[in-house]
PDB file of C-alpha atoms in Angstrom:
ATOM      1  CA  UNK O1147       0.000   0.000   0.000  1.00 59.00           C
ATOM      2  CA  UNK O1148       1.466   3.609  -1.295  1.00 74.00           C
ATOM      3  CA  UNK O1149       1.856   6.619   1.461  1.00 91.00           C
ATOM      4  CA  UNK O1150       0.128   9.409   1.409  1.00 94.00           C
ATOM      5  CA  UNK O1151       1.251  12.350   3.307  1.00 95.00           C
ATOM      6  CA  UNK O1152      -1.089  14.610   4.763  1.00 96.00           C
ATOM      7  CA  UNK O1153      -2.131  16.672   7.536  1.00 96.00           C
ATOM      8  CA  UNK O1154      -4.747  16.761  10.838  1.00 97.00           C
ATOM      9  CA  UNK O1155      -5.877  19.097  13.537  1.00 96.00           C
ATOM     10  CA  UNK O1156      -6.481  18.212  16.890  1.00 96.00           C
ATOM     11  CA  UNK O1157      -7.917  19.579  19.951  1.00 95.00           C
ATOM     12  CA  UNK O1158      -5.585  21.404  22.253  1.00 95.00           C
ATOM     13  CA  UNK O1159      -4.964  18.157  24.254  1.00 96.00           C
ATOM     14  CA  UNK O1160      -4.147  16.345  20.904  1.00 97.00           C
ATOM     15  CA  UNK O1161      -7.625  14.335  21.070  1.00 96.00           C
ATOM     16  CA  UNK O1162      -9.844  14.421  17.721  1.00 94.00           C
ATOM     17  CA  UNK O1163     -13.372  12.571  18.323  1.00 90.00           C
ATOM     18  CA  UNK O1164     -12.461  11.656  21.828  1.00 91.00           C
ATOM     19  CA  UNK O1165      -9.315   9.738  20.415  1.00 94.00           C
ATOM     20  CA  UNK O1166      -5.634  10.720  21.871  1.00 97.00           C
ATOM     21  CA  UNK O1167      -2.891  11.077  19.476  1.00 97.00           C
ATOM     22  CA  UNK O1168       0.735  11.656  20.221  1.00 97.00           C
ATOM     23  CA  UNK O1169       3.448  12.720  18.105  1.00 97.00           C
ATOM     24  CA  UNK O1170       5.402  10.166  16.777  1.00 96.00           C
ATOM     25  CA  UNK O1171       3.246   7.086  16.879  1.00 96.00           C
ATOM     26  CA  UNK O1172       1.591   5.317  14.641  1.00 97.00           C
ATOM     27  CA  UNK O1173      -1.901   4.118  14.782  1.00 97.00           C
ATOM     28  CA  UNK O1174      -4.184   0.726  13.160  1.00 96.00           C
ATOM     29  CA  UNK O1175      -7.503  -0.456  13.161  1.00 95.00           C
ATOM     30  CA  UNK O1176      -8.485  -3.658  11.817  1.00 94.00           C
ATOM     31  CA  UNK O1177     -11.617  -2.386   9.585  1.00 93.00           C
ATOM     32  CA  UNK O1178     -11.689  -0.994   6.114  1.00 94.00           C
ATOM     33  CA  UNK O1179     -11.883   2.588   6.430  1.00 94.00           C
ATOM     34  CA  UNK O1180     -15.442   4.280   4.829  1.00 94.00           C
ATOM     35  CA  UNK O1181     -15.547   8.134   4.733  1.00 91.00           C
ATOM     36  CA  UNK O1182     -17.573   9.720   7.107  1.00 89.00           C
ATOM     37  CA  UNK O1183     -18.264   6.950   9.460  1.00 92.00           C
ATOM     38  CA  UNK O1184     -15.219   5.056  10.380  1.00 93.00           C
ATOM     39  CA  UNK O1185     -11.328   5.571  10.120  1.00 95.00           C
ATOM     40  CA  UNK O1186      -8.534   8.413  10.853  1.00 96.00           C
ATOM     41  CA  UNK O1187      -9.499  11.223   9.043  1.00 95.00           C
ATOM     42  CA  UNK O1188      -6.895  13.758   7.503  1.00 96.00           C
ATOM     43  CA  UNK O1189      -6.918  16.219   4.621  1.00 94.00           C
ATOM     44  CA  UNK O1190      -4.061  16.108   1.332  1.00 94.00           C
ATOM     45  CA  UNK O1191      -4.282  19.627   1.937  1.00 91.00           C
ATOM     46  CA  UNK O1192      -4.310  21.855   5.032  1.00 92.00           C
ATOM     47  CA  UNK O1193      -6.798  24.294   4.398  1.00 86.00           C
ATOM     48  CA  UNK O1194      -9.382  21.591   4.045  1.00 88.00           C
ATOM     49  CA  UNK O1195      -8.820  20.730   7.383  1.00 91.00           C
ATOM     50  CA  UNK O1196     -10.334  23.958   8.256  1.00 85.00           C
ATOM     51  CA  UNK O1197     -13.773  22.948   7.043  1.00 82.00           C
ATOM     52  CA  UNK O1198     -14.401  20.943  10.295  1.00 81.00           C
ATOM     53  CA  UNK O1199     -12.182  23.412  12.637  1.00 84.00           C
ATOM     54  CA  UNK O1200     -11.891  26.555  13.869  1.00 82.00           C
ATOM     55  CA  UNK O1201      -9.089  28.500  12.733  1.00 84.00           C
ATOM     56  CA  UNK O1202      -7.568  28.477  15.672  1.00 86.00           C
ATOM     57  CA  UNK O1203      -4.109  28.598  16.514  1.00 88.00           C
ATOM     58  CA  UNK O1204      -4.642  27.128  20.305  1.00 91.00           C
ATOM     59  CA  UNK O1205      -5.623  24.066  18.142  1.00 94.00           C
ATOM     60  CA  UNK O1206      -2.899  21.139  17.741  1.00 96.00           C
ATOM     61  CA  UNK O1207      -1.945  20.748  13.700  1.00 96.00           C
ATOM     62  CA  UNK O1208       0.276  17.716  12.385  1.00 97.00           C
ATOM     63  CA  UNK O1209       1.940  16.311   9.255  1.00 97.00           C
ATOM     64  CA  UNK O1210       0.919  12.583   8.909  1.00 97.00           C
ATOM     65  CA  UNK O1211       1.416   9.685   7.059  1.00 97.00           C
ATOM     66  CA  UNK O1212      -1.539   7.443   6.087  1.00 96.00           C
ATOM     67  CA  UNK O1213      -0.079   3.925   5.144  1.00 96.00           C
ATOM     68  CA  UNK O1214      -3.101   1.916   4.948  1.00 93.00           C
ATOM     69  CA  UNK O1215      -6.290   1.570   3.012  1.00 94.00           C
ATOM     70  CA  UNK O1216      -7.988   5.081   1.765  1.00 94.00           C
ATOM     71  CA  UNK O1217     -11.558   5.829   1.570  1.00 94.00           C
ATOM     72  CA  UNK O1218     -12.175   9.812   0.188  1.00 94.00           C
ATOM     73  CA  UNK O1219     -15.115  11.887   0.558  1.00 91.00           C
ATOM     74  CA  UNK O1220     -16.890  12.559  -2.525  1.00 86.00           C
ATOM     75  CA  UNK O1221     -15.994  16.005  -2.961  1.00 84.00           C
ATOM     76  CA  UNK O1222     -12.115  15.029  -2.045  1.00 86.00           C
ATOM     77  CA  UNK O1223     -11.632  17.042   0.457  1.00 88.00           C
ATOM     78  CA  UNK O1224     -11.331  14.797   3.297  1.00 93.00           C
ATOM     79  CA  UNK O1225      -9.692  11.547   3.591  1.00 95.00           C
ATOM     80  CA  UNK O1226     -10.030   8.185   5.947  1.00 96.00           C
ATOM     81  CA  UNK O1227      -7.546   5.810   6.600  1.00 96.00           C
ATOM     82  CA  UNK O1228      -7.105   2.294   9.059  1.00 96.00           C
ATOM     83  CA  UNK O1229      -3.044   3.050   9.374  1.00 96.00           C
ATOM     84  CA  UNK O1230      -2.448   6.815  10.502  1.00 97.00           C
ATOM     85  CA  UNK O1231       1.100   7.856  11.912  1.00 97.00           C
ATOM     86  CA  UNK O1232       1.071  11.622  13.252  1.00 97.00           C
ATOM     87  CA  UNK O1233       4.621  12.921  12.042  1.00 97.00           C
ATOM     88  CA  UNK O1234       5.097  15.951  13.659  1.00 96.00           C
ATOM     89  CA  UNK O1235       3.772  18.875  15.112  1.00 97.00           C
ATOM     90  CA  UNK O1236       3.255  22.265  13.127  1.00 96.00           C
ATOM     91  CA  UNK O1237       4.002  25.194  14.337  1.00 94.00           C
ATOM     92  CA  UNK O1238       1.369  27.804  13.880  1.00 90.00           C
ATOM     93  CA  UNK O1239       3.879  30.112  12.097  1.00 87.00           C
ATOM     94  CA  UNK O1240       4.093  27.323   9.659  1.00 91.00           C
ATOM     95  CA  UNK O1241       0.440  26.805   9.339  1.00 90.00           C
ATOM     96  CA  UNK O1242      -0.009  30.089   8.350  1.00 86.00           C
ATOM     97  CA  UNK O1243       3.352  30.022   5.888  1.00 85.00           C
ATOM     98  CA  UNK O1244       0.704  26.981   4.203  1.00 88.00           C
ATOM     99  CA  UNK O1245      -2.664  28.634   3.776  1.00 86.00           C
ATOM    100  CA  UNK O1246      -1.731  31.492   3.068  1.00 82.00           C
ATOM    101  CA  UNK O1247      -0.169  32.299  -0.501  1.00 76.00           C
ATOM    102  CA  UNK O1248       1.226  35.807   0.714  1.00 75.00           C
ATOM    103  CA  UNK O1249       3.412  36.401   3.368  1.00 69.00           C
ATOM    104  CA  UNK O1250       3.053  38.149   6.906  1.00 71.00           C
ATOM    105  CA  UNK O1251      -0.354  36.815   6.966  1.00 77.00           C
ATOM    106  CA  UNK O1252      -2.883  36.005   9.919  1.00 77.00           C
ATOM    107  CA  UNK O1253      -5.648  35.106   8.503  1.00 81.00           C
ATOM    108  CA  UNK O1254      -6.723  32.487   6.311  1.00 77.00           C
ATOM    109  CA  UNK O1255      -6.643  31.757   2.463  1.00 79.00           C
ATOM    110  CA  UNK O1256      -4.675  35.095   2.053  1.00 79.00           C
ATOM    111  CA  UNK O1257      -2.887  35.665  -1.237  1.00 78.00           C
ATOM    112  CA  UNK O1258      -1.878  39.022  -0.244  1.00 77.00           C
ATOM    113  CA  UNK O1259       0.409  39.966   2.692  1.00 72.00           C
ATOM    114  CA  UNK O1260       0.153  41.186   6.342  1.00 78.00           C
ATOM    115  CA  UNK O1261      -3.659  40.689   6.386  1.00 80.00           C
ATOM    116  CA  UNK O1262      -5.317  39.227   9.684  1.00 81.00           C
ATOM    117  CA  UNK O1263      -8.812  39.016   7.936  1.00 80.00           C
ATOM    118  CA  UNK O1264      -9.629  35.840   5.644  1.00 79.00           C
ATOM    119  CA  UNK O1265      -9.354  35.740   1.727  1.00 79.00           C
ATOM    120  CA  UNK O1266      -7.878  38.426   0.900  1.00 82.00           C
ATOM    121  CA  UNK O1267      -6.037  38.813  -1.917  1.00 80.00           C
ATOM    122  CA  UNK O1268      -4.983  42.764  -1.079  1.00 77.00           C
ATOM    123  CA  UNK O1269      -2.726  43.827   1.980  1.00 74.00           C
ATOM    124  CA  UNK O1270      -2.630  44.603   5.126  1.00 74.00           C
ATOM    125  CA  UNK O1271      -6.598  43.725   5.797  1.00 81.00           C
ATOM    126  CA  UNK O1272      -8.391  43.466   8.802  1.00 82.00           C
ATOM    127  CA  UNK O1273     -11.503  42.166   7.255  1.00 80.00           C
ATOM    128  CA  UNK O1274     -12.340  39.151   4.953  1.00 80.00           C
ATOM    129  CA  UNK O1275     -12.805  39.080   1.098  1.00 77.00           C
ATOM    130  CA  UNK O1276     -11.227  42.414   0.578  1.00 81.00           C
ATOM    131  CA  UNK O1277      -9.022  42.502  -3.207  1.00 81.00           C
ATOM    132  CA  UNK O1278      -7.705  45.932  -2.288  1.00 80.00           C
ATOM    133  CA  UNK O1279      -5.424  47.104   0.571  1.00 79.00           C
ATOM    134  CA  UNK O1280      -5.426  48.027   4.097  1.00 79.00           C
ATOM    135  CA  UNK O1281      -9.555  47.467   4.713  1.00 81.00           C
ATOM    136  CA  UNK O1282     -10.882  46.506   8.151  1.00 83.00           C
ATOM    137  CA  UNK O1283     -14.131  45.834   6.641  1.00 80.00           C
ATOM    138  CA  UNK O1284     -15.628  43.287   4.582  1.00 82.00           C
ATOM    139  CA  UNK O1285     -15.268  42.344   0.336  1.00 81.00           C
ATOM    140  CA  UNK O1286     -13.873  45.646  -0.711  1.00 84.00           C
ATOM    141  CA  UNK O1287     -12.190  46.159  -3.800  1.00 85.00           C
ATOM    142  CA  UNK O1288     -10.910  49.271  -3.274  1.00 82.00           C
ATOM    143  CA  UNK O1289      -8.229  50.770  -0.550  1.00 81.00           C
ATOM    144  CA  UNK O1290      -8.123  52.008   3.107  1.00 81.00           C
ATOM    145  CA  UNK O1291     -11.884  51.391   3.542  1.00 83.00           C
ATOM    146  CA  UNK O1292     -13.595  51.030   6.466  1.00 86.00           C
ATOM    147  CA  UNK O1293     -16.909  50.209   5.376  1.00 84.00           C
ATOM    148  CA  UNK O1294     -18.279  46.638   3.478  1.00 86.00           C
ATOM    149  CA  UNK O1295     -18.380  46.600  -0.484  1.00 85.00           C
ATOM    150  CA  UNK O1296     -16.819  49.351  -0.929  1.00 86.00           C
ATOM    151  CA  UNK O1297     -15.008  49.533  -5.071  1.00 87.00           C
ATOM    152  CA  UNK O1298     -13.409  52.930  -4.245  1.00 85.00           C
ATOM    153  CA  UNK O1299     -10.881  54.036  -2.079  1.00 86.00           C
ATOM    154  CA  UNK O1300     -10.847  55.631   2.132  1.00 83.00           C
ATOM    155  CA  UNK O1301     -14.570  55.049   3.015  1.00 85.00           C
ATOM    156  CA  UNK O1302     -16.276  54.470   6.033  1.00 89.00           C
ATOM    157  CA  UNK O1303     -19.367  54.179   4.188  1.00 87.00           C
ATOM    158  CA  UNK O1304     -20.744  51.102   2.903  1.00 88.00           C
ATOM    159  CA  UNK O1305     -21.751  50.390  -1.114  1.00 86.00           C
ATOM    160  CA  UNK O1306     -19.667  53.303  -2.292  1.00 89.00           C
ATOM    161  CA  UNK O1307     -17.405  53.349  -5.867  1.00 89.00           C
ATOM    162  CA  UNK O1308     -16.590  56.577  -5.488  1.00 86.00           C
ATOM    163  CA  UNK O1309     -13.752  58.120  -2.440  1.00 88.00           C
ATOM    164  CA  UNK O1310     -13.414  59.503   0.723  1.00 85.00           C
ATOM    165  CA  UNK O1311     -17.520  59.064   1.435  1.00 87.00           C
ATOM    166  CA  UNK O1312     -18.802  59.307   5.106  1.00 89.00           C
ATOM    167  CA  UNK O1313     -21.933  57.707   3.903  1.00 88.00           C
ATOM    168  CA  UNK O1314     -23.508  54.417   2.148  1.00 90.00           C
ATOM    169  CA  UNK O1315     -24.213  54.008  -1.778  1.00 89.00           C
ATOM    170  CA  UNK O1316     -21.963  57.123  -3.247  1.00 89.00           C
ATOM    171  CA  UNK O1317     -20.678  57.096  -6.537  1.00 89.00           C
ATOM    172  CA  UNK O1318     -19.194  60.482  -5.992  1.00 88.00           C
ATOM    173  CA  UNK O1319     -16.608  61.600  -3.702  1.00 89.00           C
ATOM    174  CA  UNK O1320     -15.891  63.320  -0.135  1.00 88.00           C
ATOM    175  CA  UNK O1321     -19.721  62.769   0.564  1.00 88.00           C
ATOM    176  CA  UNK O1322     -21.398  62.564   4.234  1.00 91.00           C
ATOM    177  CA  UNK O1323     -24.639  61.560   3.007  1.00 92.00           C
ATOM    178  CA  UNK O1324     -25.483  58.529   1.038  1.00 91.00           C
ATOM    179  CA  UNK O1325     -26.785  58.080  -2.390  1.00 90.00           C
ATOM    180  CA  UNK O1326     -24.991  60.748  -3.840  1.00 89.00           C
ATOM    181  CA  UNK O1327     -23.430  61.189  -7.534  1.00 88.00           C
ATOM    182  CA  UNK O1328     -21.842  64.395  -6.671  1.00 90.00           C
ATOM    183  CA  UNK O1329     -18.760  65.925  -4.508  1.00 90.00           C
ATOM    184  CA  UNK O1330     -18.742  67.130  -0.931  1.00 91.00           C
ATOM    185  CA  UNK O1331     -22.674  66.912  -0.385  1.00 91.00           C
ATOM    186  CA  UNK O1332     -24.161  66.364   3.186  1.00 93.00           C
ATOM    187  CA  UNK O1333     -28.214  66.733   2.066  1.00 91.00           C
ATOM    188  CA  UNK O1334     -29.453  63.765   0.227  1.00 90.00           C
ATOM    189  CA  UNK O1335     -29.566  64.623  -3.370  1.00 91.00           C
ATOM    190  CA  UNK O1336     -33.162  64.740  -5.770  1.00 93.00           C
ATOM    191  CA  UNK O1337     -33.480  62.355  -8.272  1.00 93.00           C
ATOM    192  CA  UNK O1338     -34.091  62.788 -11.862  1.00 94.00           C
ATOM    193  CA  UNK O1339     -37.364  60.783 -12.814  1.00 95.00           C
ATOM    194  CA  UNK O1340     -38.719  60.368 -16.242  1.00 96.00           C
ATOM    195  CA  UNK O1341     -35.928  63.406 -17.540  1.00 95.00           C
ATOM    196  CA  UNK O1342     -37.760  65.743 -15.094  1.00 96.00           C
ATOM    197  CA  UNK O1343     -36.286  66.422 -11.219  1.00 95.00           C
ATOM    198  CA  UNK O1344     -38.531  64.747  -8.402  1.00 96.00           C
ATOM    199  CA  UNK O1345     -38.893  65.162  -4.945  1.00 95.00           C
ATOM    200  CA  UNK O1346     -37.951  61.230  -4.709  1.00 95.00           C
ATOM    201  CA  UNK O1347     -33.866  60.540  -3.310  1.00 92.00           C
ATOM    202  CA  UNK O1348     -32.367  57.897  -4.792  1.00 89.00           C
ATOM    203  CA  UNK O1349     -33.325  55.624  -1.520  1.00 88.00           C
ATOM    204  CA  UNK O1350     -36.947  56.826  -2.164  1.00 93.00           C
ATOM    205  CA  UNK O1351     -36.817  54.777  -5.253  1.00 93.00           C
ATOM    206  CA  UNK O1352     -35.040  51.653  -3.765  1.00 89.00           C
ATOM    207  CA  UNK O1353     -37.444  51.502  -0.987  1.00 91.00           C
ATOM    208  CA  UNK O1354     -40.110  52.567  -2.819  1.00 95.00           C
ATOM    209  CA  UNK O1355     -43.047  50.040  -3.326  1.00 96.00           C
ATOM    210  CA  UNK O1356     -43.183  50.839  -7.013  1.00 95.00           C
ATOM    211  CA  UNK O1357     -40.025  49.464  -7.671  1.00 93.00           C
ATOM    212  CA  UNK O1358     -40.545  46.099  -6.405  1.00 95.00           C
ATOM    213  CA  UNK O1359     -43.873  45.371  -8.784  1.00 95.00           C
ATOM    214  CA  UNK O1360     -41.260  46.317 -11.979  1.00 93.00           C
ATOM    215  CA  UNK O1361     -38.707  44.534 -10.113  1.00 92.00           C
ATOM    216  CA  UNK O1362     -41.231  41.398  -9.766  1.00 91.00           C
ATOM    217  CA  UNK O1363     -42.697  41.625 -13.887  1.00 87.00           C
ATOM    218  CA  UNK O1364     -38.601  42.132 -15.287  1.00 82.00           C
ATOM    219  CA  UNK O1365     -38.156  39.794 -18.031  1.00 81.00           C
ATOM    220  CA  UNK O1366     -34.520  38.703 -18.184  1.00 81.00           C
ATOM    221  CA  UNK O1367     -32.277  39.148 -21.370  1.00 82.00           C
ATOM    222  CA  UNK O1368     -31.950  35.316 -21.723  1.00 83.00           C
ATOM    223  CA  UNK O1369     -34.346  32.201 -22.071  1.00 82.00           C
ATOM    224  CA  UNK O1370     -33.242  28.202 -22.220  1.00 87.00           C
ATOM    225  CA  UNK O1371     -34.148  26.823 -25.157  1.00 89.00           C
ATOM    226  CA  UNK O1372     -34.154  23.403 -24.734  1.00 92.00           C
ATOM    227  CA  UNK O1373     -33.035  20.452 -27.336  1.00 90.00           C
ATOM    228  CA  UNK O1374     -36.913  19.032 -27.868  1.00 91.00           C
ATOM    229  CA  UNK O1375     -37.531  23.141 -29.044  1.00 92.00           C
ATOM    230  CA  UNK O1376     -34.606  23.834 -30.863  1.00 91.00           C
ATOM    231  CA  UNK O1377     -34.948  23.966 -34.533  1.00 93.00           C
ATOM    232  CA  UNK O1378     -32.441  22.619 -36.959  1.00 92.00           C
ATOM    233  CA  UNK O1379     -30.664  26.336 -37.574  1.00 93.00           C
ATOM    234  CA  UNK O1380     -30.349  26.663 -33.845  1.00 90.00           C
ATOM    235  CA  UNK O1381     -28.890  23.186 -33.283  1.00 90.00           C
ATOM    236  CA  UNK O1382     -25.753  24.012 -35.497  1.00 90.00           C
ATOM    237  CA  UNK O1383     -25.356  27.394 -34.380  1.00 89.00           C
ATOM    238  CA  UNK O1384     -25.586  26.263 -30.682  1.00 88.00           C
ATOM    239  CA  UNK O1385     -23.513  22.767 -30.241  1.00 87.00           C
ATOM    240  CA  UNK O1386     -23.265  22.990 -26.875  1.00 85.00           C
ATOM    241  CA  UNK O1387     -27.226  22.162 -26.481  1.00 83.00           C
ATOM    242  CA  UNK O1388     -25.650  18.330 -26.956  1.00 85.00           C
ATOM    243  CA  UNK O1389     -23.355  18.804 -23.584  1.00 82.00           C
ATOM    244  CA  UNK O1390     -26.485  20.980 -21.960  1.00 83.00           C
ATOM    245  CA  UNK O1391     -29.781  20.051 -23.321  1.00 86.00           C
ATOM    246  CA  UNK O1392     -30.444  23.823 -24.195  1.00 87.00           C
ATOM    247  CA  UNK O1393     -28.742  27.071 -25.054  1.00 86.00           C
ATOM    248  CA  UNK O1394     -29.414  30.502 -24.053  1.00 87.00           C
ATOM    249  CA  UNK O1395     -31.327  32.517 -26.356  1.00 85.00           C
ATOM    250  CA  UNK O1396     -30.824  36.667 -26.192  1.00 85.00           C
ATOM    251  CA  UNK O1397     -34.261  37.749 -26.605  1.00 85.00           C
ATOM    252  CA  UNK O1398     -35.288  40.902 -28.622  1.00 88.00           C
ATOM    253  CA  UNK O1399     -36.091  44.386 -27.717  1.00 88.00           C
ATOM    254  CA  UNK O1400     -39.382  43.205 -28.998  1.00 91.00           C
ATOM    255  CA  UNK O1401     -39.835  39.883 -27.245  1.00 90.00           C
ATOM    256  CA  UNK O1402     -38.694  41.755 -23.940  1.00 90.00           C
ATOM    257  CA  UNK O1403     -41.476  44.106 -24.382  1.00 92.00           C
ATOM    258  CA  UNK O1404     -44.027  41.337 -25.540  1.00 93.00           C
ATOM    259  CA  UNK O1405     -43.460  40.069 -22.024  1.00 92.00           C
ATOM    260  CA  UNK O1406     -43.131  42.733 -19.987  1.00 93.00           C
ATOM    261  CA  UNK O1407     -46.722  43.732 -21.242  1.00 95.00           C
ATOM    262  CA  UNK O1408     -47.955  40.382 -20.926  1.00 94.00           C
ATOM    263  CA  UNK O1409     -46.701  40.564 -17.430  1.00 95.00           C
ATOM    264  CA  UNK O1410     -47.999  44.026 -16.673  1.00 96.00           C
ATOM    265  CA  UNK O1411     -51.734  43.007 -17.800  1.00 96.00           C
ATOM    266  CA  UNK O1412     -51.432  40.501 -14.762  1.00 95.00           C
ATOM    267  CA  UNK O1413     -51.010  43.592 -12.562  1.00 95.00           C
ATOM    268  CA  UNK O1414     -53.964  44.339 -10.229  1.00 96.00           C
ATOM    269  CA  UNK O1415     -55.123  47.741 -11.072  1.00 96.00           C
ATOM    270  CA  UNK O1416     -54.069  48.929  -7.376  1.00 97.00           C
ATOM    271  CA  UNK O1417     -50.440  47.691  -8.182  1.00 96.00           C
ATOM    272  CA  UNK O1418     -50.682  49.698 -11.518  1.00 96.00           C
ATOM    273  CA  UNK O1419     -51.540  52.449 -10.216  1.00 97.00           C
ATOM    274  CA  UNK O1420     -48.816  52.259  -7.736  1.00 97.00           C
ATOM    275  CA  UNK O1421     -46.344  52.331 -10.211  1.00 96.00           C
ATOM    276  CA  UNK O1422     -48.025  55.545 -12.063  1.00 97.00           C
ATOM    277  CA  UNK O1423     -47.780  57.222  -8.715  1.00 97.00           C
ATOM    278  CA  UNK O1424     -44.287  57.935  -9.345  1.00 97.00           C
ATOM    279  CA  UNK O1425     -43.400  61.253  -9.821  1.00 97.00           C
ATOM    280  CA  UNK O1426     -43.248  62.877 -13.049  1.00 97.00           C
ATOM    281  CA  UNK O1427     -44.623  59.827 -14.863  1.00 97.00           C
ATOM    282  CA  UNK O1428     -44.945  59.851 -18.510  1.00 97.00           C
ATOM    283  CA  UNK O1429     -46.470  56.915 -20.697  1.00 96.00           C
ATOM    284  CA  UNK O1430     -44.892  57.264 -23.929  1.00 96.00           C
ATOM    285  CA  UNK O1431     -41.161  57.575 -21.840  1.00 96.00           C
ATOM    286  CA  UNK O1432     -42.238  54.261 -20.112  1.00 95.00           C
ATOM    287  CA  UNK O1433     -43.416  52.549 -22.972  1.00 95.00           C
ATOM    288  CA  UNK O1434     -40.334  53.708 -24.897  1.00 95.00           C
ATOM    289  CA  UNK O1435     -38.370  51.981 -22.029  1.00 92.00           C
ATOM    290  CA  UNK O1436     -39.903  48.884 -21.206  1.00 93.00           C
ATOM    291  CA  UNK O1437     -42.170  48.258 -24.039  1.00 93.00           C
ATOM    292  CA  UNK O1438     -45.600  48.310 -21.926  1.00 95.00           C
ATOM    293  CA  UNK O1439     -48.328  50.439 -23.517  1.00 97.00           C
ATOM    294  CA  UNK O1440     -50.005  51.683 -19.778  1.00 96.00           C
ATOM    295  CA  UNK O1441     -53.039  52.158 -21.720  1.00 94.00           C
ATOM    296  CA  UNK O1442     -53.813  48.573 -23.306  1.00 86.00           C
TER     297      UNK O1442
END
């Protein structure tokens, strides 16, 4: 039977399961190993370890050496094996020199350096998911933010692409308010609606009830067209319907706006007239938009 090196975490007391290891010995069980319900489990690689604990450095890590039969998990991440011998010890300086691509990190799954967040693949994060550079919040791409989702740079917002914004959902810069297009603004800014200025803020509109029936009646760009549909012309321009059973049609302005007015006509009248509540509203701007005719 091959080797296979590998590697395990244990408790601090070097127990896993209620079992006690110890460095430098080896350990058998007469039964064929069967993943997930009997065996010494280990991961190939040490990161995968980390899907069943904590990353936590008061946590024992080893390299082994499985020398018995093998039974894998069926996504591969996780191995079992009757013949398990526990190496050595890993320091957690070395742990982190192992799931970490970058250096300097303390996180986990860092490509970048000096970040104490997870997955990053910027620097010097405190957060998790960031791409950019020294963020303490969460999945920014940008730099020095403090915020969550931030693209731009030095925000303590949230949602912003633009810089230096106070405030949530900016596209513009040096902003204490949120929602805002423009530069150094602290009121909440009015909206253009239907190429006329409202009294509706941009967060009128999101929260606005009106929005979520044209949300709900949005026909997407794309349809599956599956195989027993396809004609002969789209079978040879689309071979892949052979791997998928379908392609993905683009539909036409025209079959967007065939549905979107089928859609519409389901509308209760109250929900209709919801939606020509909003401000400024024109018919022939709508209809030139989204293809429904308000008046059929």
């Amino acid at each position: 039977m091959s080797e296979i090196k590998g590697y395990k975490v244990f408790n601090p007391d070097w127990t896993c399961k209620g079992f006690q290891y110890e460095v430098g010995k080896s350990y058998e069980m007469d039964k064929k190993p069967i993943a997930c319900k009997q065996g010494f489990h280990f991961c190939e690689k040490l990161e995968d370890c980390y899907s069943c604990y904590n990353f936590d450095k008061n946590n024992k890590v080893a390299e082994i050496t499985a020398y018995g039969d093998i039974s894998v998990t069926k996504e591969g991440q996780k191995s079992y094996t009757n013949k398990i011998k526990i190496e050595r010890e890993l320091s957690w300086k070395e742990v982190l020199a192992i799931v970490n691509i970058g250096d300097c990190n303390d996180g986990f799954g860092n490509s970048g350096f000096g970040n104490t967040g997870h997955f990053n693949t910027g620097h010097f994060n405190t957060g998790h998911y960031n791409r950019g550079c020294s963020n303490s919040g969460f999945e920014n791409s940008g730099s020095y933010n403090h915020g969550f989702n931030n693209n731009g740079d030095y925000n303590s917002g949230n949602y912003n692409s633009g810089n230096y914004n106070i405030g949530d959902c900016n596209n513009g810069d040096w902003n204490k308010t949120d929602f805002s297009s423009g530069c150094f603004n602290t009121v909440k800014q009015k909206i253009f609606l239907f190429n006329k200025i409202s009294d509706w803020t941009l967060k009128d509109w999101k929260c606005s009830i009106a929005k979520e029936i044209l949300d709900s009646l949005a026909v997407e760009p794309t349809q599956k067209v599956y195989e027993e549909n396809m004609t002969d012309n789209e079978k040879e321009a689309h071979p892949e319907y052979q791997i998928t059973g379908f392609y993905l049609k683009e539909l036409t302005q025209e079959e967007m706006a065939k549905k979107n007015q089928k859609n519409w006509n389901k509308l209760s009248q109250k929900e209709k007239d919801i939606v020509m509540a909003i401000p400024n509203f024109d018919k022939s701007i709508f209809k030139e938009i989204t293809g429904i005719d308000v008046d059929k």
